[in-house]
Short mmCIF file of C-alpha atoms in Angstrom, two decimals:
data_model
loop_
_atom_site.label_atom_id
_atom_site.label_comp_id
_atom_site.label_asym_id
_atom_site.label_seq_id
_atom_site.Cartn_x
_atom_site.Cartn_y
_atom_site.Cartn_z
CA UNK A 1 52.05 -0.29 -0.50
CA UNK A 2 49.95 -1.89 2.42
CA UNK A 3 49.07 1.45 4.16
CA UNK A 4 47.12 2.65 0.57
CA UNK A 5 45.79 -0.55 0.23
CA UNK A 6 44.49 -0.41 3.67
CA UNK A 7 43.53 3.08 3.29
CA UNK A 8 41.71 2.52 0.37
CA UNK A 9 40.05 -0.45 1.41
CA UNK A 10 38.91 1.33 4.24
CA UNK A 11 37.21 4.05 1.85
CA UNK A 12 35.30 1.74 -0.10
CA UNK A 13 33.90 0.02 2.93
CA UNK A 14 32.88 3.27 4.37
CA UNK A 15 31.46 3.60 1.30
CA UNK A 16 29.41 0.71 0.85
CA UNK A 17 27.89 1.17 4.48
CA UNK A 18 26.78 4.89 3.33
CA UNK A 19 25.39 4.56 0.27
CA UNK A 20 21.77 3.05 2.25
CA UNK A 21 22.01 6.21 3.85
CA UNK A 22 22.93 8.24 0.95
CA UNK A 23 19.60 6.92 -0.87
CA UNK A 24 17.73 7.13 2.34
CA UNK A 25 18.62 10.98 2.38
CA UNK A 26 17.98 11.21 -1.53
CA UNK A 27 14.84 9.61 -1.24
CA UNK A 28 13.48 12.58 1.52
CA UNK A 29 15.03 15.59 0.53
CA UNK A 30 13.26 14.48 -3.24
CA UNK A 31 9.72 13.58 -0.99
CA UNK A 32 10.13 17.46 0.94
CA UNK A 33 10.82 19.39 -2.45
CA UNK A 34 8.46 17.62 -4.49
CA UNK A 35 5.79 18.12 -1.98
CA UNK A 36 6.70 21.72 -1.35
CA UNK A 37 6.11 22.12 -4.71
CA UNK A 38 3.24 20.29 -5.20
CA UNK A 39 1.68 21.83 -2.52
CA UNK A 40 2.94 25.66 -4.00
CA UNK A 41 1.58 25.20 -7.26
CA UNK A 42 -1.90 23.83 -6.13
CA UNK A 43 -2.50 26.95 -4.26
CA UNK A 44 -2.46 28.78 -7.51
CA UNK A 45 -3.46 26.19 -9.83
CA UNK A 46 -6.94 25.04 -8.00
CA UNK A 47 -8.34 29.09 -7.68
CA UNK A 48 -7.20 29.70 -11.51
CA UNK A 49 -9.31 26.48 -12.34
CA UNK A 50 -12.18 27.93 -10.32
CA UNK A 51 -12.59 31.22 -12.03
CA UNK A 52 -11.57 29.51 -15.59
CA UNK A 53 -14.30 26.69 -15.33
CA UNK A 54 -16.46 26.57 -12.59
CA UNK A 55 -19.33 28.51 -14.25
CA UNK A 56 -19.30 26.95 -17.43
CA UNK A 57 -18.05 23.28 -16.47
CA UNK A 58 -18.66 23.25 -12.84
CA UNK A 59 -17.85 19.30 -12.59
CA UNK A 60 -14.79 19.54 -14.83
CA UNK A 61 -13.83 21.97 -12.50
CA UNK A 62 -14.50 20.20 -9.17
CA UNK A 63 -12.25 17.61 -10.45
CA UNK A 64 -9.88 19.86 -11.94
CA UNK A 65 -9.63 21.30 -8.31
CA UNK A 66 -8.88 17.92 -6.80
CA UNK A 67 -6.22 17.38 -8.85
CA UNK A 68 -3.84 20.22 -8.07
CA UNK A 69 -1.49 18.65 -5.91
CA UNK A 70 -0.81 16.47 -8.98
CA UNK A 71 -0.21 19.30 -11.17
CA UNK A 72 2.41 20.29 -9.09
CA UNK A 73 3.84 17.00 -8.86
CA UNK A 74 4.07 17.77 -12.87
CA UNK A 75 5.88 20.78 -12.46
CA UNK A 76 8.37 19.00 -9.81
CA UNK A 77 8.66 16.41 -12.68
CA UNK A 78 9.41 18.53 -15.71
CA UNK A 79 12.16 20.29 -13.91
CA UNK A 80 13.65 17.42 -12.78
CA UNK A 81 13.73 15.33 -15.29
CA UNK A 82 15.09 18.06 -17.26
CA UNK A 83 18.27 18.78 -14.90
CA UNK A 84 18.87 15.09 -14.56
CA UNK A 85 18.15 13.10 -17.26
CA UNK A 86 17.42 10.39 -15.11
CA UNK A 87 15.16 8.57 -17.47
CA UNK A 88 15.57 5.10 -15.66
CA UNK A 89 12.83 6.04 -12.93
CA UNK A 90 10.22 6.27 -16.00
CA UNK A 91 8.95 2.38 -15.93
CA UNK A 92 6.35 2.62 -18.81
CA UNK A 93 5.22 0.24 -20.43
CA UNK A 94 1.77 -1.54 -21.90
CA UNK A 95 0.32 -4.20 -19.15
CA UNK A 96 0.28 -7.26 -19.70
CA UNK A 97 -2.52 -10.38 -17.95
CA UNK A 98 0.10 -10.07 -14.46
CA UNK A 99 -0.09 -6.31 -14.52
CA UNK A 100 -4.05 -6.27 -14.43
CA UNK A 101 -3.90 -9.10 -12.10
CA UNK A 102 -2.14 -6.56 -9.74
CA UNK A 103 -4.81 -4.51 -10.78
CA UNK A 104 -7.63 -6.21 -9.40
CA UNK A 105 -5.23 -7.37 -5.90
CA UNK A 106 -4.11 -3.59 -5.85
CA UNK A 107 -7.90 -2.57 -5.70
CA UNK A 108 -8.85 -5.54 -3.45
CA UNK A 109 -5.38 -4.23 -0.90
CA UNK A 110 -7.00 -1.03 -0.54
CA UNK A 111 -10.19 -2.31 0.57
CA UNK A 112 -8.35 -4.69 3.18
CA UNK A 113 -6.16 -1.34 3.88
CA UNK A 114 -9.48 0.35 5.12
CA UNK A 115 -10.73 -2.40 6.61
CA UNK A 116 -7.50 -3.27 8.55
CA UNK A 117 -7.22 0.54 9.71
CA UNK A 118 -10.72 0.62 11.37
CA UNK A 119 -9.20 -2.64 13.15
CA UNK A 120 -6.03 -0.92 14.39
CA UNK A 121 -6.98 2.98 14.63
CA UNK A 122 -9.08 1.97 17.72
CA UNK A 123 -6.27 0.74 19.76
CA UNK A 124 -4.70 4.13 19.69
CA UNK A 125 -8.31 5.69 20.58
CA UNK A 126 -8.62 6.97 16.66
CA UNK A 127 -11.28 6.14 14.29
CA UNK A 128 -12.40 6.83 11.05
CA UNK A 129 -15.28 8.73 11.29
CA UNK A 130 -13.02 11.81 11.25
CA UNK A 131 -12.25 11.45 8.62
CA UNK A 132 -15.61 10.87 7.15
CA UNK A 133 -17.11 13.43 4.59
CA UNK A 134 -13.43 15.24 3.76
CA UNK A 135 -12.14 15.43 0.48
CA UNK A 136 -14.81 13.53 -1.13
CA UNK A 137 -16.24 14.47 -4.18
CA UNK A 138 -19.55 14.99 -5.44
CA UNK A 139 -18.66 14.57 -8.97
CA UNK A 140 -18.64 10.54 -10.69
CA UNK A 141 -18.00 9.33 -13.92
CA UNK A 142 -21.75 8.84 -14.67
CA UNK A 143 -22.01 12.51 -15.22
CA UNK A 144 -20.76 11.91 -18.23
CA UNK A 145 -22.41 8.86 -19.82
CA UNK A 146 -20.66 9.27 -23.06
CA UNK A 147 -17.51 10.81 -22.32
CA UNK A 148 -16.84 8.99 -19.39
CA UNK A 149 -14.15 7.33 -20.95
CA UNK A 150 -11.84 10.32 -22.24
CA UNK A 151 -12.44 12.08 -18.85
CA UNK A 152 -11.20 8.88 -16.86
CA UNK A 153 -8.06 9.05 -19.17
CA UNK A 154 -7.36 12.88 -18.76
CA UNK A 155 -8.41 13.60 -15.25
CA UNK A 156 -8.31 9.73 -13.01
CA UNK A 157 -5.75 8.14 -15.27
CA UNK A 158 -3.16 10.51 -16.07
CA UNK A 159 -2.93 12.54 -12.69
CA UNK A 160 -2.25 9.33 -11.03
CA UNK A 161 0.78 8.30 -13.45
CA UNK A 162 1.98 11.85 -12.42
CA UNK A 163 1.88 11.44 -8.63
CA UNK A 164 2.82 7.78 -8.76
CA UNK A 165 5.83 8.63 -10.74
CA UNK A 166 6.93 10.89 -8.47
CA UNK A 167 6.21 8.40 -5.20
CA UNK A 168 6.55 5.15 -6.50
CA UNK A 169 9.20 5.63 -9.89
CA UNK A 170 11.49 8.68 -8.19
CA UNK A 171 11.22 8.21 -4.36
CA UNK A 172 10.67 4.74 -4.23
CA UNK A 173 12.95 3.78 -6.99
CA UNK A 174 15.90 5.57 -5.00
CA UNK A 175 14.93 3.39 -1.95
CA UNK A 176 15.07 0.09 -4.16
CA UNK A 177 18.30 0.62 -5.70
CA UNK A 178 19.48 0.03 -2.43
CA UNK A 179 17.43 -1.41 0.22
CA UNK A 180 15.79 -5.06 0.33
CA UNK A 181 12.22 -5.07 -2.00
CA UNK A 182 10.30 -5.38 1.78
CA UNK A 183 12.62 -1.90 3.34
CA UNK A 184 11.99 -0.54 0.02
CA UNK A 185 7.82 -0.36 -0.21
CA UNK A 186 7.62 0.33 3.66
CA UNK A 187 9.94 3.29 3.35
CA UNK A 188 8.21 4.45 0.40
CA UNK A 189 4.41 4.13 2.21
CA UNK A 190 6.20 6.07 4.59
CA UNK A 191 6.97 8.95 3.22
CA UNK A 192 4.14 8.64 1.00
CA UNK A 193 1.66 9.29 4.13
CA UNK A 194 3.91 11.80 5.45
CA UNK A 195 4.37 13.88 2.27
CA UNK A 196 0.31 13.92 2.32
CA UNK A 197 0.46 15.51 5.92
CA UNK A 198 1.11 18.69 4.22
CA UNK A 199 -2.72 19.00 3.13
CA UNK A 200 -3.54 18.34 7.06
CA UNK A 201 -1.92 21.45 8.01
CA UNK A 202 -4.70 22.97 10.70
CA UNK A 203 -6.21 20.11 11.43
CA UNK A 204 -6.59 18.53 14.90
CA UNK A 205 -4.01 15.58 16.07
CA UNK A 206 -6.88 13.33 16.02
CA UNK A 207 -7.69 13.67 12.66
CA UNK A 208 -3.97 14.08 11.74
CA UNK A 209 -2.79 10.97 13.14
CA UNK A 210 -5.70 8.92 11.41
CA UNK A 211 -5.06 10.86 8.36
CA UNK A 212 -1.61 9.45 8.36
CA UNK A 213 -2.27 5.98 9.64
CA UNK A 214 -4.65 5.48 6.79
CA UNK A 215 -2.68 6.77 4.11
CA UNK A 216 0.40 4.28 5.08
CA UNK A 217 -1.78 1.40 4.91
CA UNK A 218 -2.18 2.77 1.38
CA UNK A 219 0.56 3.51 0.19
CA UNK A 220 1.77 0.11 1.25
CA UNK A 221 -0.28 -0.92 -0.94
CA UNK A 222 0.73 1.29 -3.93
CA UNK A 223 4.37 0.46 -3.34
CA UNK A 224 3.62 -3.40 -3.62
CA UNK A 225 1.87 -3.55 -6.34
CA UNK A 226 5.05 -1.44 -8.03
CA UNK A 227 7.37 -3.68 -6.90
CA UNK A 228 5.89 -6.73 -7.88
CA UNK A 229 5.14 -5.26 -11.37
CA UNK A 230 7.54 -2.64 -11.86
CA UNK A 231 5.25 -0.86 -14.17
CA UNK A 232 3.99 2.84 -13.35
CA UNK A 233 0.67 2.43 -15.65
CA UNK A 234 -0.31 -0.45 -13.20
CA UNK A 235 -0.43 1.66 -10.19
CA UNK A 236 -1.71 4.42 -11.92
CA UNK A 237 -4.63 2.27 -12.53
CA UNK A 238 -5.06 1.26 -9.17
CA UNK A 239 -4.17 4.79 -8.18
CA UNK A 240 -6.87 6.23 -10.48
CA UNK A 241 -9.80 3.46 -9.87
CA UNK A 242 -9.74 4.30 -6.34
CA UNK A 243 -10.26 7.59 -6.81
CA UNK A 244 -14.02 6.85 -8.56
CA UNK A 245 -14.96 5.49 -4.87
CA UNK A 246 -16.66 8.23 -3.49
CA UNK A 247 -16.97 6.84 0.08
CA UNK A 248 -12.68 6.33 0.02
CA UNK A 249 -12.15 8.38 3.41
CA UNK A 250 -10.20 11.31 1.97
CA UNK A 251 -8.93 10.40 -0.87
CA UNK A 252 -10.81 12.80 -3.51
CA UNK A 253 -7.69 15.38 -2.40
CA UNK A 254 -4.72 12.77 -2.95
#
């Protein structure tokens, strides 16, 4: 039957050249639900922390405040992961001497990142100094010179395998499956920075566009270092680490 044959070799062809765009589609509507969620619950989560904590452990709290857009990545998460069972975007495991090799690059990339944005940004008239001052945080790990170590864990460590599970093991991991390794972590900066627009809402373009433009240089960063190590807890670390530099432009809200 040459007519089914043709008809059916026509389907899987049409096929073959949708499926990019299938996981191109998966991979946004995932990055605008996650986000609207994340974004949801850390209007009510970061005000409950306030009243909870912020007269008895005022630093726990600023942190605890910071990290509310990851706790709604957590709630995006659990539901997911519950209605899918798609355990094969969870790429635990314990590093090894390459993984904290990416470590130290991954840290080293988002230095360059800055550096190579205050480079570019002034071509396009941007700089940035806007962005100077905003989401930083007055609180470091030396406020707690003995429990530094447990609150690194709980509160740097662990919110950043959250949000970098979402980005990096769900959205990005949709991309991979079928886009070349290079498509792959440029689409997934991509909508990493524009996911993070969200918390710009209000802001002027200036600081918008900047805002943006930094945060892609980032999160090409981020998505290399999972690519080349395909190992969450790596660029969690990175993730996490960054987030003790205090003079990171806006990243104390990330």
């Amino acid at each position: 039957m040459p007519q089914a044959d043709d008809w059916l070799s026509s389907t899987r062809q049409h096929i073959e050249i949708s499926t990019p765009f299938r996981a191109l589609l998966s991979a946004l509507g995932l990055t605008v639900v996650g986000t609207l969620t994340s974004f949801v619950v850390s209007l009510v989560f970061r005000p409950t922390a306030t009243v909870l904590l912020e007269s008895s452990l005022p630093a726990v709290s600023a942190l605890l405040m910071a990290k509310g857009s990851q706790v709604g990545f957590g709630v995006f998460l659990g539901v997911y992961f519950v209605a899918t069972r798609q355990w094969e975007y969870t790429r635990l495991r314990q590093p090894t001497g390459n993984d904290l090799l990416w470590v130290v690059l991954g840290n080293a990339g988002l230095q360059l990142a800055v550096e190579a944005s205050s480079f570019v940004l002034p071509f396009f008239g941007l700089s940035l100094d806007v962005l100077s001052g905003t989401g930083s945080l007055d609180v470091d790990l030396t406020t707690w010179p003995v429990l530094w170590p447990g609150i690194f864990a709980f509160l740097y460590v662990l919110p950043a395998l959250v949000e970098e599970q979402f980005f990096r093991g769900i959205v990005q991991g949709r991309l991979s499956q079928e886009f070349h390794p290079a498509s792959a972590v440029v689409g997934g900066a991509a909508l990493f920075a524009g996911a993070h627009g969200l918390y710009a809402i209000g802001q002027s373009p200036e600081f918008l566009m900047t805002y943006l433009l930094n945060l892609f240089g980032q999160g090409l960063v981020f998505c290399l270092v999972y690519e080349r190590t395909d190992n969450l807890l790596t660029v969690a670390l990175v993730h996490a680490i960054s987030w003790t530099a205090i003079d990171f432009p806006f990243f104390g809200l990330l």
